[in-house]
PDB file of N, CA and C in Angstrom:
ATOM      1  N   MET A  47     114.211 -13.429  85.036  1.00 65.00           N
ATOM      2  CA  MET A  47     114.966 -14.102  84.826  1.00 65.00           C
ATOM      3  C   MET A  47     114.757 -15.356  85.785  1.00 65.00           C
ATOM      4  N   ALA A  48     114.051 -16.372  85.694  1.00 81.00           N
ATOM      5  CA  ALA A  48     114.108 -17.380  86.143  1.00 81.00           C
ATOM      6  C   ALA A  48     115.082 -18.222  86.086  1.00 81.00           C
ATOM      7  N   LEU A  49     114.885 -19.462  86.772  1.00 86.00           N
ATOM      8  CA  LEU A  49     116.123 -20.718  86.791  1.00 86.00           C
ATOM      9  C   LEU A  49     115.311 -21.829  86.551  1.00 86.00           C
ATOM     10  N   ILE A  50     115.948 -22.625  84.889  1.00 86.00           N
ATOM     11  CA  ILE A  50     115.643 -24.000  84.844  1.00 86.00           C
ATOM     12  C   ILE A  50     116.804 -24.539  84.675  1.00 86.00           C
ATOM     13  N   SER A  51     116.564 -25.780  84.445  1.00 86.00           N
ATOM     14  CA  SER A  51     117.180 -27.406  84.834  1.00 86.00           C
ATOM     15  C   SER A  51     117.718 -27.115  83.050  1.00 86.00           C
ATOM     16  N   CYS A  52     119.195 -27.632  83.174  1.00 86.00           N
ATOM     17  CA  CYS A  52     119.927 -27.610  82.193  1.00 86.00           C
ATOM     18  C   CYS A  52     119.714 -29.456  81.690  1.00 86.00           C
ATOM     19  N   PRO A  53     119.250 -29.261  80.250  1.00 84.00           N
ATOM     20  CA  PRO A  53     118.688 -30.512  79.930  1.00 84.00           C
ATOM     21  C   PRO A  53     119.406 -31.501  79.612  1.00 84.00           C
ATOM     22  N   GLU A  54     120.619 -30.485  79.699  1.00 86.00           N
ATOM     23  CA  GLU A  54     122.186 -31.956  79.365  1.00 86.00           C
ATOM     24  C   GLU A  54     122.264 -32.202  80.516  1.00 86.00           C
ATOM     25  N   CYS A  55     122.606 -31.436  81.900  1.00 90.00           N
ATOM     26  CA  CYS A  55     122.985 -31.901  82.628  1.00 90.00           C
ATOM     27  C   CYS A  55     122.622 -31.963  84.321  1.00 90.00           C
ATOM     28  N   GLY A  56     121.880 -31.411  83.992  1.00 87.00           N
ATOM     29  CA  GLY A  56     120.048 -30.574  85.243  1.00 87.00           C
ATOM     30  C   GLY A  56     120.838 -30.554  85.943  1.00 87.00           C
ATOM     31  N   HIS A  57     121.457 -29.189  86.158  1.00 88.00           N
ATOM     32  CA  HIS A  57     122.046 -27.623  86.917  1.00 88.00           C
ATOM     33  C   HIS A  57     120.893 -26.875  86.724  1.00 88.00           C
ATOM     34  N   ARG A  58     120.810 -25.742  87.767  1.00 90.00           N
ATOM     35  CA  ARG A  58     120.233 -24.603  87.369  1.00 90.00           C
ATOM     36  C   ARG A  58     120.793 -23.949  86.524  1.00 90.00           C
ATOM     37  N   VAL A  59     120.273 -23.200  85.622  1.00 88.00           N
ATOM     38  CA  VAL A  59     120.568 -22.560  84.635  1.00 88.00           C
ATOM     39  C   VAL A  59     119.713 -20.806  84.685  1.00 88.00           C
ATOM     40  N   SER A  60     120.019 -20.230  85.431  1.00 85.00           N
ATOM     41  CA  SER A  60     119.527 -18.702  84.133  1.00 85.00           C
ATOM     42  C   SER A  60     118.573 -18.609  82.387  1.00 85.00           C
ATOM     43  N   THR A  61     117.948 -18.293  82.682  1.00 82.00           N
ATOM     44  CA  THR A  61     117.040 -17.977  81.036  1.00 82.00           C
ATOM     45  C   THR A  61     117.479 -16.630  80.399  1.00 82.00           C
ATOM     46  N   ALA A  62     118.353 -16.137  80.926  1.00 82.00           N
ATOM     47  CA  ALA A  62     119.150 -15.307  80.322  1.00 82.00           C
ATOM     48  C   ALA A  62     120.574 -15.662  79.757  1.00 82.00           C
ATOM     49  N   ALA A  63     121.127 -16.821  80.546  1.00 83.00           N
ATOM     50  CA  ALA A  63     122.185 -17.283  80.362  1.00 83.00           C
ATOM     51  C   ALA A  63     122.404 -17.562  78.759  1.00 83.00           C
ATOM     52  N   PRO A  64     123.199 -17.525  78.352  1.00 84.00           N
ATOM     53  CA  PRO A  64     123.470 -18.302  76.528  1.00 84.00           C
ATOM     54  C   PRO A  64     123.965 -19.583  76.100  1.00 84.00           C
ATOM     55  N   ALA A  65     124.875 -20.337  77.767  1.00 86.00           N
ATOM     56  CA  ALA A  65     124.142 -21.874  77.978  1.00 86.00           C
ATOM     57  C   ALA A  65     124.695 -21.960  79.393  1.00 86.00           C
ATOM     58  N   CYS A  66     124.852 -23.240  79.562  1.00 87.00           N
ATOM     59  CA  CYS A  66     125.073 -23.499  80.503  1.00 87.00           C
ATOM     60  C   CYS A  66     125.941 -23.825  81.427  1.00 87.00           C
ATOM     61  N   PRO A  67     126.528 -23.016  82.493  1.00 87.00           N
ATOM     62  CA  PRO A  67     127.779 -22.499  82.603  1.00 87.00           C
ATOM     63  C   PRO A  67     128.886 -24.009  83.313  1.00 87.00           C
ATOM     64  N   SER A  68     127.533 -24.859  83.579  1.00 88.00           N
ATOM     65  CA  SER A  68     128.626 -26.020  83.425  1.00 88.00           C
ATOM     66  C   SER A  68     128.827 -27.332  82.255  1.00 88.00           C
ATOM     67  N   CYS A  69     128.219 -27.724  81.565  1.00 90.00           N
ATOM     68  CA  CYS A  69     128.171 -28.271  80.777  1.00 90.00           C
ATOM     69  C   CYS A  69     128.167 -27.334  79.195  1.00 90.00           C
ATOM     70  N   GLY A  70     128.101 -26.404  79.038  1.00 87.00           N
ATOM     71  CA  GLY A  70     127.817 -25.736  77.718  1.00 87.00           C
ATOM     72  C   GLY A  70     126.880 -25.417  76.866  1.00 87.00           C
ATOM     73  N   TYR A  71     126.061 -26.420  77.461  1.00 87.00           N
ATOM     74  CA  TYR A  71     125.405 -27.026  76.522  1.00 87.00           C
ATOM     75  C   TYR A  71     123.946 -24.944  76.586  1.00 87.00           C
ATOM     76  N   PRO A  72     123.636 -25.064  75.312  1.00 86.00           N
ATOM     77  CA  PRO A  72     123.361 -23.444  74.420  1.00 86.00           C
ATOM     78  C   PRO A  72     121.535 -23.484  75.174  1.00 86.00           C
ATOM     79  N   VAL A  73     121.433 -22.668  75.657  1.00 81.00           N
ATOM     80  CA  VAL A  73     120.364 -22.573  76.525  1.00 81.00           C
ATOM     81  C   VAL A  73     119.516 -21.626  75.524  1.00 81.00           C
ATOM     82  N   ALA A  74     118.326 -21.975  75.921  1.00 71.00           N
ATOM     83  CA  ALA A  74     117.213 -21.058  74.990  1.00 71.00           C
ATOM     84  C   ALA A  74     117.277 -19.861  75.340  1.00 71.00           C
ATOM     85  N   GLY A  75     116.822 -18.621  75.020  1.00 61.00           N
ATOM     86  CA  GLY A  75     116.373 -17.312  75.863  1.00 61.00           C
ATOM     87  C   GLY A  75     117.742 -16.731  75.966  1.00 61.00           C
ATOM     88  N   GLY A  76     118.879 -17.583  75.411  1.00 52.00           N
ATOM     89  CA  GLY A  76     120.292 -16.207  75.722  1.00 52.00           C
ATOM     90  C   GLY A  76     120.767 -14.991  75.370  1.00 52.00           C
ATOM     91  N   VAL A  77     121.651 -14.294  75.638  1.00 51.00           N
ATOM     92  CA  VAL A  77     121.985 -13.079  74.898  1.00 51.00           C
ATOM     93  C   VAL A  77     121.785 -12.928  72.919  1.00 51.00           C
ATOM     94  N   PRO A  78     120.612 -12.318  72.648  1.00 53.00           N
ATOM     95  CA  PRO A  78     120.337 -12.063  71.186  1.00 53.00           C
ATOM     96  C   PRO A  78     121.882 -11.812  70.684  1.00 53.00           C
ATOM     97  N   HIS A  79     121.715 -11.950  69.358  1.00 54.00           N
ATOM     98  CA  HIS A  79     123.159 -11.798  68.361  1.00 54.00           C
ATOM     99  C   HIS A  79     122.780 -10.424  68.321  1.00 54.00           C
ATOM    100  N   ALA A  80     124.292 -10.204  67.780  1.00 55.00           N
ATOM    101  CA  ALA A  80     124.225  -8.185  67.077  1.00 55.00           C
ATOM    102  C   ALA A  80     123.558  -8.393  65.902  1.00 55.00           C
ATOM    103  N   GLY A  81     123.167  -9.567  64.900  1.00 54.00           N
ATOM    104  CA  GLY A  81     122.336  -9.523  63.763  1.00 54.00           C
ATOM    105  C   GLY A  81     120.406  -9.498  63.541  1.00 54.00           C
ATOM    106  N   ASP A  82     120.375 -10.284  65.240  1.00 56.00           N
ATOM    107  CA  ASP A  82     119.017 -10.572  65.387  1.00 56.00           C
ATOM    108  C   ASP A  82     118.130  -9.819  65.376  1.00 56.00           C
ATOM    109  N   GLY A  83     118.399  -7.932  65.486  1.00 62.00           N
ATOM    110  CA  GLY A  83     117.603  -7.148  65.039  1.00 62.00           C
ATOM    111  C   GLY A  83     117.381  -6.795  64.099  1.00 62.00           C
ATOM    112  N   PRO A  84     116.510  -5.326  63.393  1.00 70.00           N
ATOM    113  CA  PRO A  84     115.564  -5.252  62.452  1.00 70.00           C
ATOM    114  C   PRO A  84     116.869  -4.642  61.357  1.00 70.00           C
ATOM    115  N   PHE A  85     118.217  -4.225  61.635  1.00 68.00           N
ATOM    116  CA  PHE A  85     118.825  -3.629  60.868  1.00 68.00           C
ATOM    117  C   PHE A  85     120.805  -3.995  61.176  1.00 68.00           C
ATOM    118  N   ASP A  86     120.516  -4.886  60.155  1.00 70.00           N
ATOM    119  CA  ASP A  86     121.948  -5.430  60.465  1.00 70.00           C
ATOM    120  C   ASP A  86     123.436  -4.262  59.542  1.00 70.00           C
ATOM    121  N   GLY A  87     124.287  -5.001  59.452  1.00 72.00           N
ATOM    122  CA  GLY A  87     125.110  -4.517  59.050  1.00 72.00           C
ATOM    123  C   GLY A  87     124.865  -3.813  57.189  1.00 72.00           C
ATOM    124  N   ARG A  88     124.229  -5.019  56.907  1.00 79.00           N
ATOM    125  CA  ARG A  88     124.169  -4.394  55.211  1.00 79.00           C
ATOM    126  C   ARG A  88     123.056  -3.732  54.976  1.00 79.00           C
ATOM    127  N   THR A  89     121.829  -3.946  55.641  1.00 82.00           N
ATOM    128  CA  THR A  89     121.243  -2.574  55.567  1.00 82.00           C
ATOM    129  C   THR A  89     121.722  -0.856  56.252  1.00 82.00           C
ATOM    130  N   VAL A  90     122.064  -1.597  56.611  1.00 82.00           N
ATOM    131  CA  VAL A  90     122.432   0.207  57.415  1.00 82.00           C
ATOM    132  C   VAL A  90     123.700   0.889  56.231  1.00 82.00           C
ATOM    133  N   GLY A  91     124.588  -0.235  55.754  1.00 84.00           N
ATOM    134  CA  GLY A  91     125.655   0.488  54.573  1.00 84.00           C
ATOM    135  C   GLY A  91     124.839   0.570  53.873  1.00 84.00           C
ATOM    136  N   LYS A  92     123.558  -0.229  52.865  1.00 88.00           N
ATOM    137  CA  LYS A  92     122.717   0.895  51.930  1.00 88.00           C
ATOM    138  C   LYS A  92     122.492   1.563  52.273  1.00 88.00           C
ATOM    139  N   PHE A  93     121.597   2.031  53.484  1.00 87.00           N
ATOM    140  CA  PHE A  93     121.057   3.162  54.138  1.00 87.00           C
ATOM    141  C   PHE A  93     122.212   4.527  53.801  1.00 87.00           C
ATOM    142  N   ALA A  94     123.305   4.388  54.324  1.00 86.00           N
ATOM    143  CA  ALA A  94     123.900   5.490  54.441  1.00 86.00           C
ATOM    144  C   ALA A  94     124.727   5.399  53.093  1.00 86.00           C
ATOM    145  N   THR A  95     124.401   4.802  51.859  1.00 89.00           N
ATOM    146  CA  THR A  95     124.815   4.859  50.577  1.00 89.00           C
ATOM    147  C   THR A  95     123.948   5.659  50.346  1.00 89.00           C
ATOM    148  N   VAL A  96     122.821   5.662  50.253  1.00 90.00           N
ATOM    149  CA  VAL A  96     121.941   5.969  49.609  1.00 90.00           C
ATOM    150  C   VAL A  96     121.614   7.069  50.298  1.00 90.00           C
ATOM    151  N   LEU A  97     122.127   8.327  50.997  1.00 89.00           N
ATOM    152  CA  LEU A  97     122.099   9.006  52.006  1.00 89.00           C
ATOM    153  C   LEU A  97     122.932   9.374  51.365  1.00 89.00           C
ATOM    154  N   GLY A  98     124.570   9.027  51.450  1.00 88.00           N
ATOM    155  CA  GLY A  98     125.398  10.068  51.113  1.00 88.00           C
ATOM    156  C   GLY A  98     125.356  10.619  49.395  1.00 88.00           C
ATOM    157  N   ALA A  99     124.943   9.155  48.918  1.00 89.00           N
ATOM    158  CA  ALA A  99     124.228  10.318  47.218  1.00 89.00           C
ATOM    159  C   ALA A  99     123.386  11.455  47.156  1.00 89.00           C
ATOM    160  N   TRP A 100     121.997  11.290  48.573  1.00 90.00           N
ATOM    161  CA  TRP A 100     121.318  12.155  47.801  1.00 90.00           C
ATOM    162  C   TRP A 100     121.495  13.267  48.339  1.00 90.00           C
ATOM    163  N   LEU A 101     122.859  13.400  49.139  1.00 91.00           N
ATOM    164  CA  LEU A 101     122.838  14.729  50.292  1.00 91.00           C
ATOM    165  C   LEU A 101     124.073  15.251  48.995  1.00 91.00           C
ATOM    166  N   VAL A 102     124.797  14.757  48.417  1.00 92.00           N
ATOM    167  CA  VAL A 102     126.095  14.920  47.707  1.00 92.00           C
ATOM    168  C   VAL A 102     126.049  15.383  45.846  1.00 92.00           C
ATOM    169  N   ILE A 103     125.032  13.762  45.389  1.00 93.00           N
ATOM    170  CA  ILE A 103     124.518  15.013  44.016  1.00 93.00           C
ATOM    171  C   ILE A 103     124.359  16.080  43.662  1.00 93.00           C
ATOM    172  N   PRO A 104     123.536  16.661  44.788  1.00 93.00           N
ATOM    173  CA  PRO A 104     122.970  17.642  44.296  1.00 93.00           C
ATOM    174  C   PRO A 104     123.822  18.867  44.010  1.00 93.00           C
ATOM    175  N   HIS A 105     124.977  18.901  45.278  1.00 94.00           N
ATOM    176  CA  HIS A 105     126.141  19.483  45.545  1.00 94.00           C
ATOM    177  C   HIS A 105     126.956  19.245  44.112  1.00 94.00           C
ATOM    178  N   ILE A 106     127.296  17.925  43.377  1.00 95.00           N
ATOM    179  CA  ILE A 106     128.097  18.227  42.310  1.00 95.00           C
ATOM    180  C   ILE A 106     127.481  18.486  41.298  1.00 95.00           C
ATOM    181  N   ALA A 107     126.555  18.629  41.059  1.00 96.00           N
ATOM    182  CA  ALA A 107     125.665  18.839  39.679  1.00 96.00           C
ATOM    183  C   ALA A 107     125.534  20.718  39.894  1.00 96.00           C
ATOM    184  N   ARG A 108     125.003  21.258  41.211  1.00 96.00           N
ATOM    185  CA  ARG A 108     125.548  22.714  41.202  1.00 96.00           C
ATOM    186  C   ARG A 108     126.757  22.794  40.899  1.00 96.00           C
ATOM    187  N   MET A 109     127.916  22.539  41.342  1.00 97.00           N
ATOM    188  CA  MET A 109     129.231  22.777  41.122  1.00 97.00           C
ATOM    189  C   MET A 109     129.464  22.513  39.889  1.00 97.00           C
ATOM    190  N   VAL A 110     129.001  21.555  38.859  1.00 97.00           N
ATOM    191  CA  VAL A 110     129.345  21.137  37.184  1.00 97.00           C
ATOM    192  C   VAL A 110     128.253  22.065  36.703  1.00 97.00           C
ATOM    193  N   GLY A 111     127.312  22.802  36.927  1.00 97.00           N
ATOM    194  CA  GLY A 111     126.360  24.397  36.693  1.00 97.00           C
ATOM    195  C   GLY A 111     127.153  25.261  36.661  1.00 97.00           C
ATOM    196  N   ILE A 112     128.081  25.438  37.759  1.00 97.00           N
ATOM    197  CA  ILE A 112     128.612  26.784  38.239  1.00 97.00           C
ATOM    198  C   ILE A 112     129.920  27.506  36.878  1.00 97.00           C
ATOM    199  N   VAL A 113     130.852  25.803  37.346  1.00 97.00           N
ATOM    200  CA  VAL A 113     131.852  26.156  36.203  1.00 97.00           C
ATOM    201  C   VAL A 113     131.131  26.252  34.725  1.00 97.00           C
ATOM    202  N   VAL A 114     129.819  25.817  34.409  1.00 97.00           N
ATOM    203  CA  VAL A 114     129.957  25.366  32.536  1.00 97.00           C
ATOM    204  C   VAL A 114     129.360  26.985  32.664  1.00 97.00           C
ATOM    205  N   PHE A 115     128.674  27.776  33.013  1.00 97.00           N
ATOM    206  CA  PHE A 115     128.291  28.785  33.277  1.00 97.00           C
ATOM    207  C   PHE A 115     129.528  30.217  32.966  1.00 97.00           C
ATOM    208  N   CYS A 116     130.289  29.399  34.253  1.00 97.00           N
ATOM    209  CA  CYS A 116     131.610  31.230  34.379  1.00 97.00           C
ATOM    210  C   CYS A 116     132.051  30.418  32.791  1.00 97.00           C
ATOM    211  N   MET A 117     132.656  29.370  32.176  1.00 96.00           N
ATOM    212  CA  MET A 117     133.548  29.121  30.925  1.00 96.00           C
ATOM    213  C   MET A 117     132.588  29.563  30.166  1.00 96.00           C
ATOM    214  N   LEU A 118     131.298  29.351  29.684  1.00 96.00           N
ATOM    215  CA  LEU A 118     130.205  30.534  28.966  1.00 96.00           C
ATOM    216  C   LEU A 118     130.813  31.746  28.871  1.00 96.00           C
ATOM    217  N   ALA A 119     130.518  32.419  30.487  1.00 95.00           N
ATOM    218  CA  ALA A 119     130.669  33.425  30.540  1.00 95.00           C
ATOM    219  C   ALA A 119     131.940  34.393  30.046  1.00 95.00           C
ATOM    220  N   ALA A 120     132.770  33.457  30.532  1.00 94.00           N
ATOM    221  CA  ALA A 120     134.066  33.987  29.767  1.00 94.00           C
ATOM    222  C   ALA A 120     133.703  34.029  28.362  1.00 94.00           C
ATOM    223  N   PHE A 121     133.656  32.601  27.846  1.00 93.00           N
ATOM    224  CA  PHE A 121     134.246  32.518  26.162  1.00 93.00           C
ATOM    225  C   PHE A 121     132.597  33.327  25.605  1.00 93.00           C
ATOM    226  N   VAL A 122     132.143  34.256  26.032  1.00 93.00           N
ATOM    227  CA  VAL A 122     131.149  34.799  25.293  1.00 93.00           C
ATOM    228  C   VAL A 122     131.305  36.336  25.923  1.00 93.00           C
ATOM    229  N   GLY A 123     131.503  36.303  26.603  1.00 91.00           N
ATOM    230  CA  GLY A 123     132.866  37.560  27.379  1.00 91.00           C
ATOM    231  C   GLY A 123     134.364  37.792  26.417  1.00 91.00           C
ATOM    232  N   TYR A 124     134.968  37.318  26.056  1.00 90.00           N
ATOM    233  CA  TYR A 124     136.074  37.496  25.340  1.00 90.00           C
ATOM    234  C   TYR A 124     135.335  37.955  23.801  1.00 90.00           C
ATOM    235  N   PHE A 125     134.612  37.444  23.061  1.00 88.00           N
ATOM    236  CA  PHE A 125     134.408  37.498  22.178  1.00 88.00           C
ATOM    237  C   PHE A 125     133.429  38.943  21.806  1.00 88.00           C
ATOM    238  N   LEU A 126     132.292  39.420  22.806  1.00 89.00           N
ATOM    239  CA  LEU A 126     131.910  40.594  22.715  1.00 89.00           C
ATOM    240  C   LEU A 126     132.689  41.906  23.117  1.00 89.00           C
ATOM    241  N   PHE A 127     133.718  41.247  24.312  1.00 86.00           N
ATOM    242  CA  PHE A 127     134.585  43.117  24.532  1.00 86.00           C
ATOM    243  C   PHE A 127     135.989  42.724  24.606  1.00 86.00           C
ATOM    244  N   ARG A 128     136.244  42.087  22.946  1.00 84.00           N
ATOM    245  CA  ARG A 128     137.864  42.331  22.659  1.00 84.00           C
ATOM    246  C   ARG A 128     137.627  43.466  22.000  1.00 84.00           C
ATOM    247  N   GLY A 129     139.301  43.647  21.563  1.00 71.00           N
ATOM    248  CA  GLY A 129     139.241  44.850  20.831  1.00 71.00           C
ATOM    249  C   GLY A 129     139.257  44.707  19.338  1.00 71.00           C
ATOM    250  N   SER A 130     138.828  45.883  18.917  1.00 60.00           N
ATOM    251  CA  SER A 130     138.561  45.771  17.136  1.00 60.00           C
ATOM    252  C   SER A 130     139.712  45.712  16.733  1.00 60.00           C
TER     253      SER A 130
END
């Protein structure tokens, strides 16, 4: 962290400061914003949606398959083992 002169008022300002404390002029090299990283809120939300679908859909398909199999087995069993 170095000290530089503010272009607006001439006071000494740290390079890590987002703005001059004396006049409020924005200083380059301030605190980075939350959206400046490689993952913003939209990217993380899309990733969570895709991951959730990838993990949940096979379980739903398996449960539907089990229910259909049980209904088919009950239907076939009813006609095979009913009293004549």
